Each structure stands twice: as structure tokens, then as C-alpha cells.
XYZ file of N, CA and C in Angstrom:
630
model
N 1.109 -0.586 -0.448
C 0.053 0.100 -0.075
C 1.022 0.851 -0.295
N 0.359 2.558 -0.797
C 1.820 3.681 -0.906
C 1.217 3.934 0.516
N 2.167 4.797 1.468
C 2.462 4.530 2.274
C 2.297 6.721 2.176
N 2.294 7.766 3.583
C 1.865 8.631 3.502
C 3.490 9.414 4.396
N 4.121 8.049 4.683
C 5.668 8.370 5.553
C 5.358 8.495 6.708
N 4.045 8.695 7.132
C 4.030 9.484 8.328
C 4.262 8.066 9.468
N 4.722 8.058 10.596
C 4.043 7.373 11.685
C 2.889 7.071 12.709
N 2.403 5.684 12.860
C 1.371 5.293 13.881
C 1.330 5.652 15.135
N 0.513 6.670 15.416
C 0.929 6.702 16.984
C 0.605 5.524 17.690
N 0.645 4.962 18.682
C 1.416 3.041 19.378
C -0.438 3.855 20.044
N -0.792 2.234 19.724
C -2.134 2.738 21.101
C -2.068 1.178 21.701
N -2.378 1.361 22.610
C -2.921 0.496 23.701
C -3.240 -0.971 23.424
N -2.767 -2.163 23.450
C -2.577 -2.965 23.048
C -4.194 -4.071 23.295
N -3.906 -3.711 25.410
C -5.853 -4.721 25.917
C -6.996 -4.145 25.355
N -6.909 -2.722 24.813
C -8.437 -2.441 24.391
C -8.479 -3.642 23.059
N -7.226 -2.900 22.196
C -7.991 -3.622 20.573
C -7.688 -4.810 20.759
N -7.264 -5.274 21.454
C -7.049 -7.238 21.516
C -8.744 -7.467 21.930
N -9.598 -6.375 22.716
C -10.504 -6.529 23.727
C -12.085 -6.131 22.076
N -11.371 -5.438 21.208
C -12.302 -5.271 20.422
C -12.144 -5.956 19.147
N -10.967 -6.463 18.513
C -10.941 -7.841 17.945
C -11.469 -8.453 18.587
N -11.283 -9.363 19.592
C -11.802 -10.578 20.472
C -13.310 -10.782 19.781
N -13.953 -8.712 20.020
C -15.815 -8.456 20.222
C -16.060 -8.749 19.212
N -15.407 -8.866 18.113
C -15.910 -8.518 16.482
C -15.426 -10.152 15.690
N -14.382 -10.997 16.433
C -14.748 -12.125 15.956
C -15.670 -13.878 16.960
N -15.923 -12.821 18.201
C -17.078 -13.294 17.856
C -18.663 -13.103 18.439
N -18.669 -12.293 18.007
C -20.575 -11.631 17.719
C -21.034 -12.357 16.399
N -21.791 -12.567 16.877
C -23.340 -13.195 15.674
C -22.997 -11.779 14.375
N -23.292 -12.440 13.731
C -23.750 -11.151 12.335
C -25.425 -9.981 12.989
N -25.456 -9.584 11.834
C -26.641 -8.275 12.370
C -27.881 -9.809 11.204
N -28.651 -9.577 12.391
C -29.478 -10.483 12.403
C -29.683 -12.050 12.661
N -28.746 -12.253 12.752
C -28.209 -14.073 12.832
C -28.671 -14.666 14.357
N -29.104 -15.586 14.040
C -28.987 -16.733 15.658
C -27.967 -17.116 16.275
N -27.158 -16.784 16.878
C -26.277 -17.892 17.576
C -26.601 -18.935 17.439
N -24.699 -19.207 16.389
C -24.857 -21.159 15.904
C -25.497 -21.133 14.861
N -26.240 -20.328 14.505
C -26.888 -20.083 13.003
C -25.869 -20.550 12.030
N -26.109 -20.968 10.983
C -25.361 -20.571 9.074
C -26.335 -20.169 8.867
N -26.349 -18.688 8.315
C -26.872 -18.370 7.248
C -25.744 -17.436 5.877
N -26.818 -17.516 4.685
C -26.896 -17.607 4.139
C -25.619 -15.566 3.098
N -24.706 -15.964 2.858
C -24.727 -14.617 2.024
C -24.528 -14.089 0.379
N -25.442 -13.219 0.182
C -25.068 -13.238 -1.294
C -24.167 -13.369 -1.766
N -23.927 -13.088 -3.220
C -23.095 -13.606 -3.913
C -21.009 -13.354 -3.708
N -21.710 -11.400 -3.771
C -21.166 -10.580 -3.684
C -20.960 -9.879 -2.311
N -19.931 -9.908 -1.426
C -19.931 -8.553 -0.629
C -18.872 -8.073 -0.785
N -19.042 -6.304 -0.689
C -18.271 -5.480 -0.434
C -18.279 -5.425 1.104
N -16.614 -5.707 1.983
C -16.682 -4.431 3.196
C -15.536 -3.428 3.326
N -16.092 -2.190 3.666
C -14.988 -0.690 3.285
C -14.614 -0.544 4.778
N -13.551 -0.211 4.424
C -12.867 0.580 6.122
C -12.308 0.856 6.250
N -11.225 1.728 6.964
C -10.459 2.442 7.029
C -9.544 2.120 7.731
N -8.513 2.010 7.874
C -7.450 1.271 7.992
C -7.185 1.242 10.403
N -7.076 0.139 10.053
C -7.697 -0.659 11.459
C -8.307 -0.555 12.040
N -9.731 -0.381 10.729
C -11.026 -0.206 10.712
C -11.631 -1.271 12.109
N -11.412 -2.414 11.957
C -11.845 -3.416 11.898
C -12.697 -4.054 10.711
N -12.448 -3.756 9.557
C -12.538 -4.080 8.854
C -12.565 -5.664 8.333
N -11.671 -6.222 8.877
C -11.350 -8.107 8.195
C -11.439 -8.450 9.166
N -11.737 -8.078 10.398
C -12.216 -8.812 11.492
C -14.066 -9.035 11.427
N -14.294 -8.064 10.743
C -15.882 -8.618 11.015
C -16.457 -8.787 9.721
N -15.476 -8.514 8.333
C -15.401 -9.991 6.788
C -14.965 -11.044 7.377
N -14.681 -11.433 8.139
C -13.834 -12.749 8.792
C -15.344 -13.643 9.566
N -15.916 -12.812 10.507
C -17.259 -12.890 11.794
C -18.189 -13.571 10.129
N -18.476 -12.150 9.021
C -19.676 -12.676 8.287
C -18.922 -14.109 7.556
N -18.201 -14.394 7.201
C -17.320 -15.342 5.975
C -17.946 -16.911 7.230
N -17.347 -16.434 8.673
C -17.206 -17.516 9.673
C -18.774 -18.080 10.088
N -19.536 -17.054 10.254
C -20.855 -17.239 10.029
C -22.024 -18.209 8.862
N -21.213 -18.111 7.856
C -21.526 -18.510 6.154
C -20.997 -20.565 6.422
N -19.931 -20.690 6.568
C -19.434 -21.520 6.625
C -18.625 -21.940 7.049
N -18.539 -23.346 7.709
C -17.613 -24.357 8.625
C -16.470 -24.461 7.859
N -16.242 -24.231 6.071
C -14.747 -24.267 5.743
C -14.816 -23.212 5.443
N -13.875 -22.534 5.640
C -13.226 -20.481 4.724
C -12.712 -21.342 4.234
N -12.119 -20.498 2.853
C -11.292 -20.187 2.090
C -10.753 -18.231 1.537
N -9.360 -18.087 2.910
C -8.715 -16.821 2.870
C -7.924 -16.885 1.158
N -8.196 -15.807 0.423
C -7.545 -15.038 -0.263
C -7.120 -14.064 -0.144
N -5.523 -14.096 0.544
C -4.724 -13.417 0.834
C -3.666 -11.933 -0.611
N -3.635 -10.997 -0.472
C -2.800 -10.537 -1.219
C -1.963 -9.440 -0.635
N -1.592 -9.850 0.606
C -0.160 -8.814 0.584
C 0.757 -9.701 0.601
N 1.794 -9.056 0.752
C 2.891 -9.578 0.624
C 4.107 -9.082 2.168
N 4.633 -9.527 2.480
C 5.756 -9.635 3.997
C 6.963 -9.202 3.110
N 6.826 -7.410 2.938
C 8.103 -7.089 2.650
C 9.039 -6.414 3.778
N 8.265 -6.998 4.500
C 9.353 -6.062 5.701
C 8.913 -6.810 7.058
N 9.453 -6.659 8.259
C 9.055 -7.294 9.595
C 8.083 -6.968 10.047
N 7.172 -5.588 9.743
C 6.115 -4.778 10.603
C 5.165 -5.393 9.499
N 5.467 -6.168 8.480
C 3.651 -6.878 7.515
C 3.970 -8.406 7.533
N 5.225 -8.854 8.428
C 5.381 -9.814 8.575
C 4.053 -10.258 9.972
N 4.204 -9.009 11.103
C 3.717 -8.920 11.731
C 2.612 -9.058 12.006
N 1.796 -8.654 11.329
C 0.537 -8.123 11.273
C 0.233 -9.612 10.537
N 0.608 -9.977 9.079
C 0.948 -11.253 8.389
C 0.201 -11.849 9.580
N 1.186 -12.233 10.607
C 0.780 -13.570 11.806
C -0.285 -13.357 12.766
N -0.227 -12.043 12.840
C -1.466 -11.619 13.683
C -2.757 -12.142 13.135
N -2.634 -11.321 11.024
C -4.025 -12.116 11.296
C -4.607 -13.927 11.070
N -3.192 -14.656 10.727
C -3.236 -16.015 11.009
C -3.328 -16.477 11.963
N -2.645 -15.663 13.218
C -3.370 -15.968 14.718
C -4.732 -15.997 14.628
N -5.159 -15.117 14.556
C -7.068 -14.983 14.440
C -7.970 -15.053 14.455
N -7.235 -15.778 12.512
C -8.023 -16.511 12.145
C -8.231 -18.764 12.695
N -7.475 -18.589 12.666
C -7.182 -20.258 13.593
C -7.876 -21.631 12.209
N -7.601 -22.821 12.467
C -7.729 -23.908 11.695
C -9.222 -23.683 10.963
N -9.991 -22.886 11.415
C -10.956 -23.311 9.898
C -10.604 -22.394 8.559
N -9.601 -22.005 8.006
C -9.609 -21.724 6.946
C -8.329 -21.824 5.950
N -8.292 -21.724 4.737
C -7.483 -22.955 4.083
C -7.253 -21.007 2.750
N -5.945 -21.474 3.435
C -5.388 -19.451 2.791
C -4.324 -19.683 1.276
N -4.903 -18.938 0.436
C -4.477 -18.963 -0.739
C -3.871 -17.645 -1.198
N -2.778 -17.568 -1.185
C -1.948 -16.350 -1.269
C -1.521 -16.557 -2.859
N -2.665 -15.232 -2.836
C -2.349 -14.320 -4.920
C -2.669 -13.110 -4.260
N -1.831 -12.059 -4.709
C -0.640 -10.942 -5.097
C -1.328 -10.425 -5.818
N -1.449 -11.374 -7.023
C -1.359 -10.514 -8.165
C -2.198 -11.008 -9.002
N -2.235 -12.474 -8.462
C -3.324 -13.245 -9.084
C -4.751 -13.658 -9.293
N -4.925 -12.504 -7.944
C -6.989 -12.932 -7.306
C -7.693 -13.961 -8.186
N -7.679 -12.732 -9.747
C -8.821 -13.133 -10.398
C -8.162 -14.685 -11.157
N -7.671 -15.351 -11.402
C -7.631 -17.244 -11.060
C -7.328 -17.791 -10.362
N -7.074 -17.235 -9.432
C -7.664 -18.336 -7.766
C -9.543 -17.840 -7.894
N -9.996 -16.802 -8.365
C -11.509 -17.034 -8.906
C -12.121 -17.717 -9.647
N -11.108 -18.292 -10.327
C -12.005 -18.480 -11.831
C -11.922 -19.830 -11.315
N -11.317 -20.718 -9.930
C -10.864 -22.400 -9.276
C -11.888 -22.805 -8.739
N -12.728 -21.618 -8.202
C -13.566 -21.685 -6.743
C -14.511 -22.989 -7.214
N -14.967 -23.432 -6.731
C -15.882 -24.345 -6.873
C -17.747 -24.049 -6.036
N -18.909 -23.559 -6.013
C -20.120 -23.805 -5.816
C -19.986 -24.418 -4.482
N -20.979 -23.558 -3.786
C -20.388 -23.603 -2.262
C -19.704 -23.422 -1.509
N -18.794 -23.219 -1.907
C -17.335 -22.700 -1.596
C -17.667 -20.574 -0.477
N -16.962 -20.399 0.327
C -16.890 -19.070 0.418
C -15.203 -18.562 0.720
N -15.121 -17.790 0.569
C -13.954 -16.964 0.122
C -14.143 -15.360 0.931
N -12.820 -15.332 2.002
C -12.547 -13.579 1.473
C -11.412 -13.874 0.825
N -11.780 -12.448 -0.057
C -10.872 -11.783 -0.353
C -10.262 -10.346 0.463
N -8.547 -10.801 1.012
C -8.549 -9.631 1.922
C -7.170 -9.562 1.860
N -6.803 -7.845 1.127
C -7.800 -6.766 0.374
C -7.375 -7.101 -0.993
N -8.099 -5.813 -1.777
C -8.414 -5.875 -2.373
C -7.573 -4.321 -2.647
N -6.813 -3.443 -2.197
C -6.366 -2.501 -1.557
C -4.754 -3.140 -1.946
N -4.026 -4.370 -0.976
C -3.227 -4.813 -0.757
C -2.867 -4.938 -2.630
N -4.201 -6.056 -3.088
C -3.962 -6.158 -4.290
C -4.077 -4.845 -5.327
N -4.483 -3.990 -5.607
C -4.056 -2.783 -6.145
C -3.057 -2.185 -5.810
N -2.190 -2.359 -4.902
C -0.994 -1.622 -4.730
C -0.367 -3.423 -5.360
N 0.191 -3.935 -5.276
C 0.982 -5.059 -6.079
C 1.023 -4.127 -7.423
N 0.178 -4.535 -7.825
C 0.189 -3.886 -9.388
C 0.783 -2.571 -9.664
N -0.010 -1.450 -8.641
C 0.698 -0.733 -8.667
C 2.065 -0.424 -9.447
N 2.476 -0.929 -8.057
C 4.195 -0.865 -7.316
C 4.455 -1.689 -8.827
N 4.781 -2.739 -9.735
C 4.694 -3.885 -11.119
C 4.465 -2.879 -11.650
N 3.826 -2.194 -11.871
C 3.262 -1.028 -13.340
C 2.434 -1.548 -14.140
N 1.867 -2.629 -13.582
C 0.347 -3.551 -14.689
C -0.187 -2.333 -15.650
N -1.568 -2.646 -16.012
C -2.737 -2.068 -16.510
C -3.589 -2.655 -15.580
N -3.581 -1.289 -15.030
C -4.755 -1.186 -13.770
C -6.232 -1.694 -13.845
N -5.774 -0.624 -15.639
C -7.709 -0.438 -15.290
C -8.115 -3.078 -16.270
N -6.609 -2.954 -16.781
C -7.351 -4.115 -17.356
C -7.293 -5.415 -16.828
N -6.481 -5.031 -15.521
C -6.178 -5.935 -13.756
C -7.945 -5.590 -13.235
N -8.387 -4.509 -13.579
C -9.845 -4.361 -12.331
C -10.988 -5.056 -12.923
N -10.709 -4.213 -14.307
C -11.762 -5.433 -15.325
C -11.839 -7.251 -15.213
N -10.454 -7.559 -15.051
C -10.204 -8.845 -15.031
C -10.848 -9.588 -13.958
N -10.683 -8.687 -12.804
C -11.221 -9.442 -11.224
C -12.144 -8.726 -11.183
N -13.517 -7.971 -11.649
C -14.698 -7.519 -11.987
C -15.203 -8.671 -12.716
N -14.358 -9.412 -13.919
C -14.994 -10.429 -14.526
C -14.610 -11.732 -13.714
N -13.923 -11.940 -12.950
C -13.969 -13.404 -12.764
C -14.890 -13.197 -11.087
N -15.165 -12.065 -10.219
C -16.015 -11.958 -9.154
C -18.066 -12.000 -9.944
N -18.010 -11.400 -11.495
C -18.889 -11.927 -11.795
C -19.227 -13.477 -12.065
N -18.393 -14.068 -12.600
C -18.388 -15.619 -12.619
C -18.218 -16.827 -11.844
N -17.701 -16.141 -10.301
C -17.195 -16.821 -9.666
C -18.277 -17.683 -9.604
N -18.899 -19.671 -9.343
C -19.239 -20.253 -8.567
C -19.770 -19.943 -7.149
N -18.195 -19.585 -6.456
C -18.126 -19.066 -5.140
C -18.892 -17.955 -4.908
N -19.365 -18.097 -3.348
C -19.980 -17.035 -2.540
C -18.329 -15.976 -1.854
N -18.198 -14.871 -2.305
C -16.930 -13.613 -2.107
C -17.142 -12.679 -1.510
N -17.338 -12.141 -0.219
C -16.536 -11.323 0.227
C -15.133 -10.453 0.135
N -15.058 -9.365 0.037
C -14.189 -8.152 -0.319
C -14.088 -6.993 0.655
N -12.770 -7.291 0.783
C -12.257 -6.715 2.168
C -11.266 -5.331 1.485
N -11.730 -4.105 1.613
C -11.133 -3.062 0.530
C -11.234 -1.833 1.774
N -10.296 -1.058 1.144
C -9.922 0.746 1.978
C -10.579 1.973 1.889
N -11.201 2.422 2.797
C -11.107 3.439 2.109
C -10.507 5.031 2.085
N -9.934 5.739 1.347
C -8.489 6.006 1.438
C -9.239 6.976 0.909
N -10.424 7.985 0.611
C -10.873 9.425 0.316
C -11.230 10.828 1.707
N -11.008 9.402 2.400
C -11.368 11.082 3.785
C -10.416 11.800 4.654
N -8.764 11.627 3.421
C -7.946 12.362 4.523
C -7.731 13.406 3.267
N -6.390 14.039 3.862
C -5.871 15.218 2.531
C -5.379 14.766 1.404
N -5.107 15.726 0.271
C -4.335 15.201 -0.583
C -3.247 14.630 -1.082
N -2.922 13.298 -1.007
C -0.796 12.501 -0.762
C -0.611 14.274 -1.393
N 0.778 14.222 -1.369
C 1.619 14.743 -1.399
C 2.336 14.823 -3.140
N 2.511 13.927 -3.477
C 3.446 12.725 -4.341
C 2.362 12.434 -5.655
N 2.743 11.855 -6.748
C 2.100 11.664 -7.700
C 1.653 9.996 -7.765
N 2.255 9.314 -7.282
C 2.151 7.599 -6.997
C 1.490 7.719 -6.282
N 0.988 8.750 -4.667
C -0.084 8.502 -4.101
C -1.165 9.358 -4.465
N -1.317 10.444 -5.412
C -2.526 10.597 -5.846
C -2.975 9.820 -6.518
N -2.408 9.282 -7.001
C -2.323 7.951 -8.794
C -3.127 6.808 -7.697
N -2.581 6.667 -6.410
C -2.835 5.371 -5.681
C -4.432 5.974 -5.022
N -4.614 6.827 -4.666
C -5.846 6.967 -4.255
C -6.923 7.017 -4.719
N -6.994 7.987 -6.648
C -8.094 7.956 -7.633
C -8.198 5.829 -8.186
N -7.706 5.209 -8.057
C -7.264 4.237 -8.608
C -8.097 3.532 -7.319
N -7.933 3.518 -6.112
C -8.241 2.780 -5.448
C -9.996 3.455 -5.291
N -10.751 4.275 -5.021
C -11.848 5.085 -5.702
C -12.355 3.729 -6.693
N -11.936 4.572 -7.619
C -12.662 4.000 -9.342
C -12.324 2.143 -8.630
N -11.612 1.709 -8.208
C -12.022 0.701 -7.725
C -12.574 -0.041 -7.258
N -12.921 1.037 -5.309
C -14.161 0.848 -4.901
C -15.498 0.733 -5.041
N -16.330 2.447 -6.403
C -17.249 2.269 -6.905
C -17.204 0.786 -7.668
N -16.275 -0.119 -8.493
C -16.894 -0.860 -9.491
C -17.121 -2.173 -8.466
N -16.124 -1.993 -6.984
C -16.986 -3.424 -6.836
C -17.729 -3.402 -5.697
N -18.438 -2.384 -5.568
C -19.505 -1.509 -4.629
C -20.708 -1.985 -5.369
N -20.786 -1.286 -6.906
C -21.487 -1.752 -8.227
C -21.487 -3.052 -8.369
N -20.960 -3.891 -8.066
C -21.128 -5.742 -8.486
C -21.438 -6.032 -7.556
N -21.864 -5.842 -6.109
C -21.658 -6.286 -5.006
C -22.951 -6.022 -4.266
N -23.780 -7.756 -4.038
C -25.182 -6.855 -3.880
C -25.176 -6.961 -1.952
N -24.610 -7.163 -1.424
C -24.347 -6.321 0.085
C -22.763 -5.615 0.032
N -23.248 -4.576 0.567
C -21.833 -3.513 0.794
C -22.281 -3.278 2.667
N -20.727 -3.198 3.191
C -20.733 -2.379 4.740
C -19.968 -1.460 4.716
N -19.564 -1.265 5.166
C -18.949 0.026 5.861
C -18.465 -0.384 7.595
N -17.719 -0.469 7.650
C -16.826 -0.613 9.301
C -16.365 1.090 9.384
N -16.573 1.466 10.658
C -15.738 2.766 11.865
C -16.105 2.310 12.804
N -14.594 2.332 13.234
C -14.427 2.272 15.021
C -14.958 0.443 15.244
N -14.987 0.009 14.193
C -15.352 -1.579 14.506
C -16.802 -1.667 14.552
N -17.712 -0.759 13.709
C -19.239 -0.611 14.049
C -19.827 -0.824 12.588
N -19.987 -2.053 12.129
C -21.241 -2.283 10.950
C -21.898 -1.326 10.416
N -21.938 -0.237 8.913
C -23.156 -0.355 8.540
C -23.280 -0.191 7.393
N -24.804 -1.413 6.806
C -24.652 -1.741 5.634
C -25.444 -0.283 5.088
N -24.893 -0.910 3.671
C -24.690 0.719 2.471
C -25.673 -0.011 1.569
N -25.689 -0.902 0.993
C -26.687 -2.066 0.594
C -27.378 -2.753 0.744
N -27.577 -3.178 -0.298
C -28.446 -4.867 0.767
C -29.105 -4.621 1.957
N -29.085 -6.108 2.051
C -29.121 -7.099 3.548
C -28.294 -7.915 3.841
N -27.887 -7.555 5.029
C -26.712 -8.984 6.178
C -27.558 -9.931 5.733
N -27.909 -11.554 6.287
C -27.960 -12.433 6.308
C -29.278 -12.862 7.613
């Protein structure tokens, strides 16, 4: 992901742990404890950095399937990203099968089967990977959307909302912000269910939760 170069302010670990645990164990909106729900074909979960969007998306999938597929787009280029990936893996646990696809998410979606439920986390890192490798973004986005339409499995896509901050001070970051906005609009148009997560609280923008 393109960074502004600012270092995040440390946050107390205990409150964050409590928030993530509550997101992991709470049932989805409208569901009953222990109930297996049916998600729509495509779901988009949006949120800012550290908003709880990934944990909420994991909960949606876990309440839908007993065997979950995690389509990972992150690449561990440094120790900070390695630690973040490790935290996500530990939080998910053994119910998930992980497929790493930093660039070829569309190919993976094309190989999934009906009855499976997949979490693509996240579209923002997928986009960043293609920007950094100087791939044709419009073509890659079209291929991803086409794969989502044809995918027989149910898919939950996590993506960052990056339009609420200041205008970036460099051309690459501005290009990323514009590309992310266009991708989010396209994903939201394609999705049957769109949920915005802010401070761990989900708000339905389109469709209905199961």
C-alpha cells in the first residue's frame, strides 16, 4: 500500500485485543447464535485502516461456512508486514484454508467451486501490488470484476476507504488514491451487499445482512 510516510501513534494493546475478540465472536447483524447464514454472491466490506473491517469480514464468512477460504494479497516485504500477517493468521485459526495471490486473485476466483465461501483480503493491497509492478490497472480491474461475476463461490471482498484524508503530496500516492476510489466504486456496483465498518461498528450501505 502506498504510504504517506507518517508513523502511526502506538495504541494500547489491551483495548484493541478486546475489540478484535468481540468482532470475532459476535454473530452477524440479524443472525442467531450458532446459525449458519447464507451470504449473497458478492459482499464488499469497506473501512479505514485499523477500523475492524477484516475481523468483521471474517465473522461474516465464519457465520456462513464451516470451511473458509482466505485469499491473501499481502506480501511480507518487511518485519512490520510479517508481524501483521502473523496476527491475522493467529486470529483466523484452523477453520481457514489460505491461498496467497498478491497479483492473480482473478485466476484463483476462477478455480473456486459452488458452495465455497471465500474472503479476499484485501483489494487495496492487490491494487498496490499491481501499481508497484506497473501493470495496467484498468485491465487488471476488469479481469477481477469479470472473475467475481463468473465465480461460482460466494466472495467477501475487503477494501480500504482512502478518500477521507488530505490530498497526498506526491504523484504516485495521488494515483493510488484515485485508482482505489474507482476500484471501490466498481466493487460496490458489483456487490449485492456493501458494509462500511467504522471503529468496529458495521453500517450497511447496500443490500441486507443475512
